[in-house]
Short mmCIF file of C-alpha atoms in Angstrom, two decimals:
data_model
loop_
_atom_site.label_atom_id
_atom_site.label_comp_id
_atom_site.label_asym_id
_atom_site.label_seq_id
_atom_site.Cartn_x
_atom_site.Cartn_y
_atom_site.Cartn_z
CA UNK P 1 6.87 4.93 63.52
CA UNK P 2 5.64 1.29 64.01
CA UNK P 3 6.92 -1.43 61.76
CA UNK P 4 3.34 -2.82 60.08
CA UNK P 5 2.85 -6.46 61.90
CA UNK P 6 2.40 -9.45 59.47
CA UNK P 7 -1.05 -11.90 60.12
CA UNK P 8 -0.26 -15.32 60.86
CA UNK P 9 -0.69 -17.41 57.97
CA UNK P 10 0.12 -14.71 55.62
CA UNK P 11 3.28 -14.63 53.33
CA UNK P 12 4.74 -11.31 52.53
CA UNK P 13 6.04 -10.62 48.87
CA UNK P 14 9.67 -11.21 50.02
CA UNK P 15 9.08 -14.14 51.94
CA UNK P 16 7.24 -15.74 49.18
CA UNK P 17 10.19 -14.79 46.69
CA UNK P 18 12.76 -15.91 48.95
CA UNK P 19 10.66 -19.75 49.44
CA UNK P 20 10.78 -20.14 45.78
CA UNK P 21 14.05 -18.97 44.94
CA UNK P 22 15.32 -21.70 47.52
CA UNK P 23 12.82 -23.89 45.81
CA UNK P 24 14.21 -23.71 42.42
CA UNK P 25 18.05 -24.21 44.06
CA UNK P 26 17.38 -27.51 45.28
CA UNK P 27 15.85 -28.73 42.03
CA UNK P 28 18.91 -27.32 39.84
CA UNK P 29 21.54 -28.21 42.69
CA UNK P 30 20.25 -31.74 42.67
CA UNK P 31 21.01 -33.27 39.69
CA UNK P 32 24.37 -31.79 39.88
CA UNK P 33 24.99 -33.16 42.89
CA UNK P 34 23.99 -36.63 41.74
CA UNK P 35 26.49 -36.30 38.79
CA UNK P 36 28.92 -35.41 40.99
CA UNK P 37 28.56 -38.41 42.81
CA UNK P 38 28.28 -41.00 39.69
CA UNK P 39 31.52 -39.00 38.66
CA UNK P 40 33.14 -39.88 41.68
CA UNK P 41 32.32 -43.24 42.08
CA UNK P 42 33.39 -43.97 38.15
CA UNK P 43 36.81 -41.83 39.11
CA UNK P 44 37.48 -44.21 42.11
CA UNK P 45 37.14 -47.33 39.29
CA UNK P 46 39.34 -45.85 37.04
CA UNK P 47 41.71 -45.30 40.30
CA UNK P 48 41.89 -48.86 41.02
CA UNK P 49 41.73 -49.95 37.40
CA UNK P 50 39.46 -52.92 37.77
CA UNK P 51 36.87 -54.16 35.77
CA UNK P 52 33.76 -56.50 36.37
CA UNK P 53 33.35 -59.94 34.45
CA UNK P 54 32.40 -63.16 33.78
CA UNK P 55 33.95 -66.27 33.48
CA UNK P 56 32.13 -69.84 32.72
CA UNK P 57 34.67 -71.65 34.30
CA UNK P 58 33.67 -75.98 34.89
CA UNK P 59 30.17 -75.32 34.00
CA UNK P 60 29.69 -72.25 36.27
CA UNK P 61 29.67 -68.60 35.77
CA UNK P 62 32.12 -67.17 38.10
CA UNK P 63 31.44 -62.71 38.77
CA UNK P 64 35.13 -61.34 39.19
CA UNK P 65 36.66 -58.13 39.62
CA UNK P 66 39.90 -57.77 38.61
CA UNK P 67 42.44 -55.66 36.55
CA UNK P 68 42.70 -56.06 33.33
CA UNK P 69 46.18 -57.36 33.50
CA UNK P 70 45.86 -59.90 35.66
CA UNK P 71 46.50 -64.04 33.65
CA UNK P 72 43.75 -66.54 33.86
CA UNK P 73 46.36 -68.02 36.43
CA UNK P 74 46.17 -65.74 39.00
CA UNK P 75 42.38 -65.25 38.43
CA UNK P 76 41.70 -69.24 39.26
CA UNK P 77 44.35 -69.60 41.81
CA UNK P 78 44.46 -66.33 43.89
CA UNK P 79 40.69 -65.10 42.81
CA UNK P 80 38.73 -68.59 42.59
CA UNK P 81 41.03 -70.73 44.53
CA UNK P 82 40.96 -73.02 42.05
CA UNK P 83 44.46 -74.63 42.59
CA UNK P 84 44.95 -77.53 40.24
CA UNK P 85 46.44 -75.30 37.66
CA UNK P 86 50.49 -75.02 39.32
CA UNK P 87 52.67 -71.64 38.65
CA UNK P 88 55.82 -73.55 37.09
CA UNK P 89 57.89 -71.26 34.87
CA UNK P 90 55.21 -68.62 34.40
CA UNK P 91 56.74 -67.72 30.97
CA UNK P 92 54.44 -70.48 29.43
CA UNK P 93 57.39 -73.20 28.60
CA UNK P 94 56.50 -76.07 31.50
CA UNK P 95 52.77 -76.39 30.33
CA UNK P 96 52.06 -77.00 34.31
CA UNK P 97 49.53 -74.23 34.13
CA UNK P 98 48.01 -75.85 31.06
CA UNK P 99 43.80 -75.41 31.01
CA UNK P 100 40.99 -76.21 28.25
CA UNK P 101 39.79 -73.37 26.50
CA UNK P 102 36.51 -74.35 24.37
CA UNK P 103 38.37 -77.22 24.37
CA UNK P 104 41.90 -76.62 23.57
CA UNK P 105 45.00 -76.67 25.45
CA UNK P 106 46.11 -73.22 26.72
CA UNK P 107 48.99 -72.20 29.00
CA UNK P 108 46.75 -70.12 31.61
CA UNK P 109 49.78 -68.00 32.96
CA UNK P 110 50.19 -66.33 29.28
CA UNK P 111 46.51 -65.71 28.72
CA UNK P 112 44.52 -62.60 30.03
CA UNK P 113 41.16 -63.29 32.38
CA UNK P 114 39.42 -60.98 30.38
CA UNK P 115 40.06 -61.96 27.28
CA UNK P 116 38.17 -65.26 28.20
CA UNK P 117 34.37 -63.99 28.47
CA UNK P 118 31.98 -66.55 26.91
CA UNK P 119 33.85 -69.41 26.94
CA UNK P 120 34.17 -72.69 28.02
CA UNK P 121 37.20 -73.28 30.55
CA UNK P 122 37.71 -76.48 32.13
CA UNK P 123 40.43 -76.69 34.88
CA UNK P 124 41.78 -80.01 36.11
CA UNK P 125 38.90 -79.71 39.13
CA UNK P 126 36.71 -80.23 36.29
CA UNK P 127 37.31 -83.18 34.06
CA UNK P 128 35.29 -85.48 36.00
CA UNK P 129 31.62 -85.49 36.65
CA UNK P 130 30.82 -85.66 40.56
CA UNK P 131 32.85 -88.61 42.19
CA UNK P 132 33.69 -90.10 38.77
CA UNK P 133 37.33 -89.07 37.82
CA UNK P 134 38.28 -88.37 34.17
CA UNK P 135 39.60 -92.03 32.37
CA UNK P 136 42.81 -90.01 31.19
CA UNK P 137 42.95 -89.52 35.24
CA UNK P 138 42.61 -93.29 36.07
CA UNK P 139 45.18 -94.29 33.21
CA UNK P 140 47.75 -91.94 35.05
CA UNK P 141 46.67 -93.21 38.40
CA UNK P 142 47.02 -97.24 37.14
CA UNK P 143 50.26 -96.67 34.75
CA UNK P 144 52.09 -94.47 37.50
CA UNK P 145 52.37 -91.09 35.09
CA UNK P 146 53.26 -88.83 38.00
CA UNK P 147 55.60 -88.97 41.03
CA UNK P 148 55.79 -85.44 42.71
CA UNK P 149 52.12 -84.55 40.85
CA UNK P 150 53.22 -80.52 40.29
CA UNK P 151 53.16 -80.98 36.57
CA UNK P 152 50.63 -83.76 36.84
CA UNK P 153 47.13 -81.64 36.30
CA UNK P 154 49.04 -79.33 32.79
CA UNK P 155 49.75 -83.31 31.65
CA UNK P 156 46.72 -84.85 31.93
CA UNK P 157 45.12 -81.54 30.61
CA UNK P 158 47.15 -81.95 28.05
CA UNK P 159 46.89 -85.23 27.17
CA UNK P 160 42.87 -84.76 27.15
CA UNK P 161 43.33 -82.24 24.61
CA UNK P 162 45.61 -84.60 22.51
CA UNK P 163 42.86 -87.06 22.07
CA UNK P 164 40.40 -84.97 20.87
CA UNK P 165 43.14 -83.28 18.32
CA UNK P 166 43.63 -86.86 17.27
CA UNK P 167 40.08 -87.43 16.71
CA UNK P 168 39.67 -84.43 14.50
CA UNK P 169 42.50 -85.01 12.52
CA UNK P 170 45.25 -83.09 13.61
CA UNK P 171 48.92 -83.86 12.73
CA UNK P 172 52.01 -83.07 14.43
CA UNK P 173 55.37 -81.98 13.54
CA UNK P 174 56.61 -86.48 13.20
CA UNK P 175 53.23 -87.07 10.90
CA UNK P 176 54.87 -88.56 7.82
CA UNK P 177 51.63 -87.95 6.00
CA UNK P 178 49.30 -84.70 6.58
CA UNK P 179 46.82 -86.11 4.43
CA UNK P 180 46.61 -88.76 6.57
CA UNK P 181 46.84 -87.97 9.98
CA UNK P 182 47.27 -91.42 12.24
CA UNK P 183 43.86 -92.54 14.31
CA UNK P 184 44.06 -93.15 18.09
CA UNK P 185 44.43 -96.82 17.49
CA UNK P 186 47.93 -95.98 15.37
CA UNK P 187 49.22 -93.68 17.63
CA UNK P 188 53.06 -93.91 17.95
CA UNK P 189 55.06 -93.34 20.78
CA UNK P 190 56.86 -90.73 18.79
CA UNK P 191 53.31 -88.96 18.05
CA UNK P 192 52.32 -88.98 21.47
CA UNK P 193 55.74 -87.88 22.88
CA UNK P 194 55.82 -84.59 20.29
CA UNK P 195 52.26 -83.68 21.18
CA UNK P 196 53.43 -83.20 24.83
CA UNK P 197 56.65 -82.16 24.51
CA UNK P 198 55.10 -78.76 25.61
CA UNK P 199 54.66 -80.24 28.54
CA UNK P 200 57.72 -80.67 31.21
CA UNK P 201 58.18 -83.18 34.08
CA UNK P 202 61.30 -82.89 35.79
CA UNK P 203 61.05 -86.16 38.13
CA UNK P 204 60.68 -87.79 33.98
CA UNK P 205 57.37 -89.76 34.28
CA UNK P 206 57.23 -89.33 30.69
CA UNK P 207 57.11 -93.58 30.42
CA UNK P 208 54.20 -93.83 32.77
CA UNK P 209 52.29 -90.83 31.01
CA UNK P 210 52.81 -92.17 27.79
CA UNK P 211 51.23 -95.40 28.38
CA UNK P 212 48.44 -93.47 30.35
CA UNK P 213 47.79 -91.94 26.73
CA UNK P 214 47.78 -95.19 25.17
CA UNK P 215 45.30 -96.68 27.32
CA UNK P 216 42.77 -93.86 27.20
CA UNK P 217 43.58 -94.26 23.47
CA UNK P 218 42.82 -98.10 23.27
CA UNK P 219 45.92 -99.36 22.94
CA UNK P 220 47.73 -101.86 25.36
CA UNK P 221 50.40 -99.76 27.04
CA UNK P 222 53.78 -101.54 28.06
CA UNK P 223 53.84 -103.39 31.36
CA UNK P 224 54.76 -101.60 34.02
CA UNK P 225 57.12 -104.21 35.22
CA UNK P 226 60.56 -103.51 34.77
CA UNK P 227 62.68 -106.23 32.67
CA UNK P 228 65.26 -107.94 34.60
CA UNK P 229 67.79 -109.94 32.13
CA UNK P 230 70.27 -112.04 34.67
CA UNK P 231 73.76 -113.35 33.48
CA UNK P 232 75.09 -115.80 36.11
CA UNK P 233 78.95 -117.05 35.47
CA UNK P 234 79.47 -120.86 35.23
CA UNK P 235 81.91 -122.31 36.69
CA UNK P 236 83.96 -125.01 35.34
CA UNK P 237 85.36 -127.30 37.48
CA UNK P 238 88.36 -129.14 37.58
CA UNK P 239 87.39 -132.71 36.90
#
């Protein structure tokens, strides 16, 4: 008995059943798919354990990806290559890695990168405006507050962030008087020296970057010159 032929451009009942069961498959099996493939892409983040963010670092906003653990430090030096900011101690007791946070003084090496979205950092590369170096820069240059310069960007960081604690009335642990915290123009050697003492310099340029912060401040720092007192014998003679 002969098989019944089909017309061309005629679709049997199986034929037609069969199209739109394979019809309906790709419309449920796509989504799925999809998911599958957000889910995989949002496993492989969680693999590497990075994260996306922002930092407004010197007046730019700086896109990094990074893990979360990873110190401001590392983020500016290894991420940014931002190298002003030296890796001293890295427990946060040399102040060499010392940046301005919305403009305070922070050891960078014991702070987390992303713990610092929406502020304002300023690194050492930063202080001055195009070709024009910070004055706390030229009073270190001109009063010789550095030798080997590793510490030399946490100090003057530093330093810039003692000024402006001065002008808003901060005291220190050698103010006789909270209530009345001294003004730049006052400002002992002894003030000056506590406010940095978080700050370390092993070749002991402290003289030089004292008198830097004096001269930013508006006082006349010491002269440079060193004092020379002679003693020359007499001799009697025999007359």
């Amino acid at each position: 008995m002969e098989k019944p032929q089909h017309q061309p451009g005629k679709t049997s009942r199986r034929g037609f059943l069969g199209k739109a069961l394979t019809t309906a498959g790709t419309v449920i099996a796509a989504p799925a798919i999809l998911n599958q493939t957000n889910v995989a892409k949002e496993t492989t983040q969680a693999s590497t354990g990075e994260m996306n963010i922002t930092l407004k670092i010197n007046g730019k906003a700086e896109s990094l990806t990074i893990e979360p653990r990873v110190t401001l430090l590392d983020a500016l030096r290894e991420n940014m290559g931002l190298v002003g900011s030296k890796k001293g101690c890295d427990h946060g007791q040399c102040g060499a890695c010392t940046v301005l946070i919305d403009g305070q003084r922070v050891y960078s090496c014991l702070s987390l990168a992303v713990m610092q979205e929406g502020k304002e950092i300023v690194t050492i590369e930063g202080l001055g405006k195009g070709d024009t170096i910070h004055p706390m820069q030229t009073a270190f240059i001109e009063n010789d507050g550095f030798q080997c310069g590793y510490c030399t960007p946490g100090q003057i960081c530093a330093s810039v962030a003692l000024v402006e604690e001065v002008k808003r009335g901060c005291g220190s642990a050698v103010t006789a008087d909270l209530n009345k915290p001294p003004q730049l123009a006052e400002l002992s050697e002894a003030e000056i020296k506590e406010r940095l003492s978080g700050n370390l310099c092993r070749c002991s340029a402290y003289n030089g970057i004292v008198a830097a912060v004096q001269q930013v401040t508006g006082q006349k720092p010491p002269s440079p010159n060193a004092h020379i007192m002679v003693s020359e014998s007499q001799e009697v003679q025999a007359s």
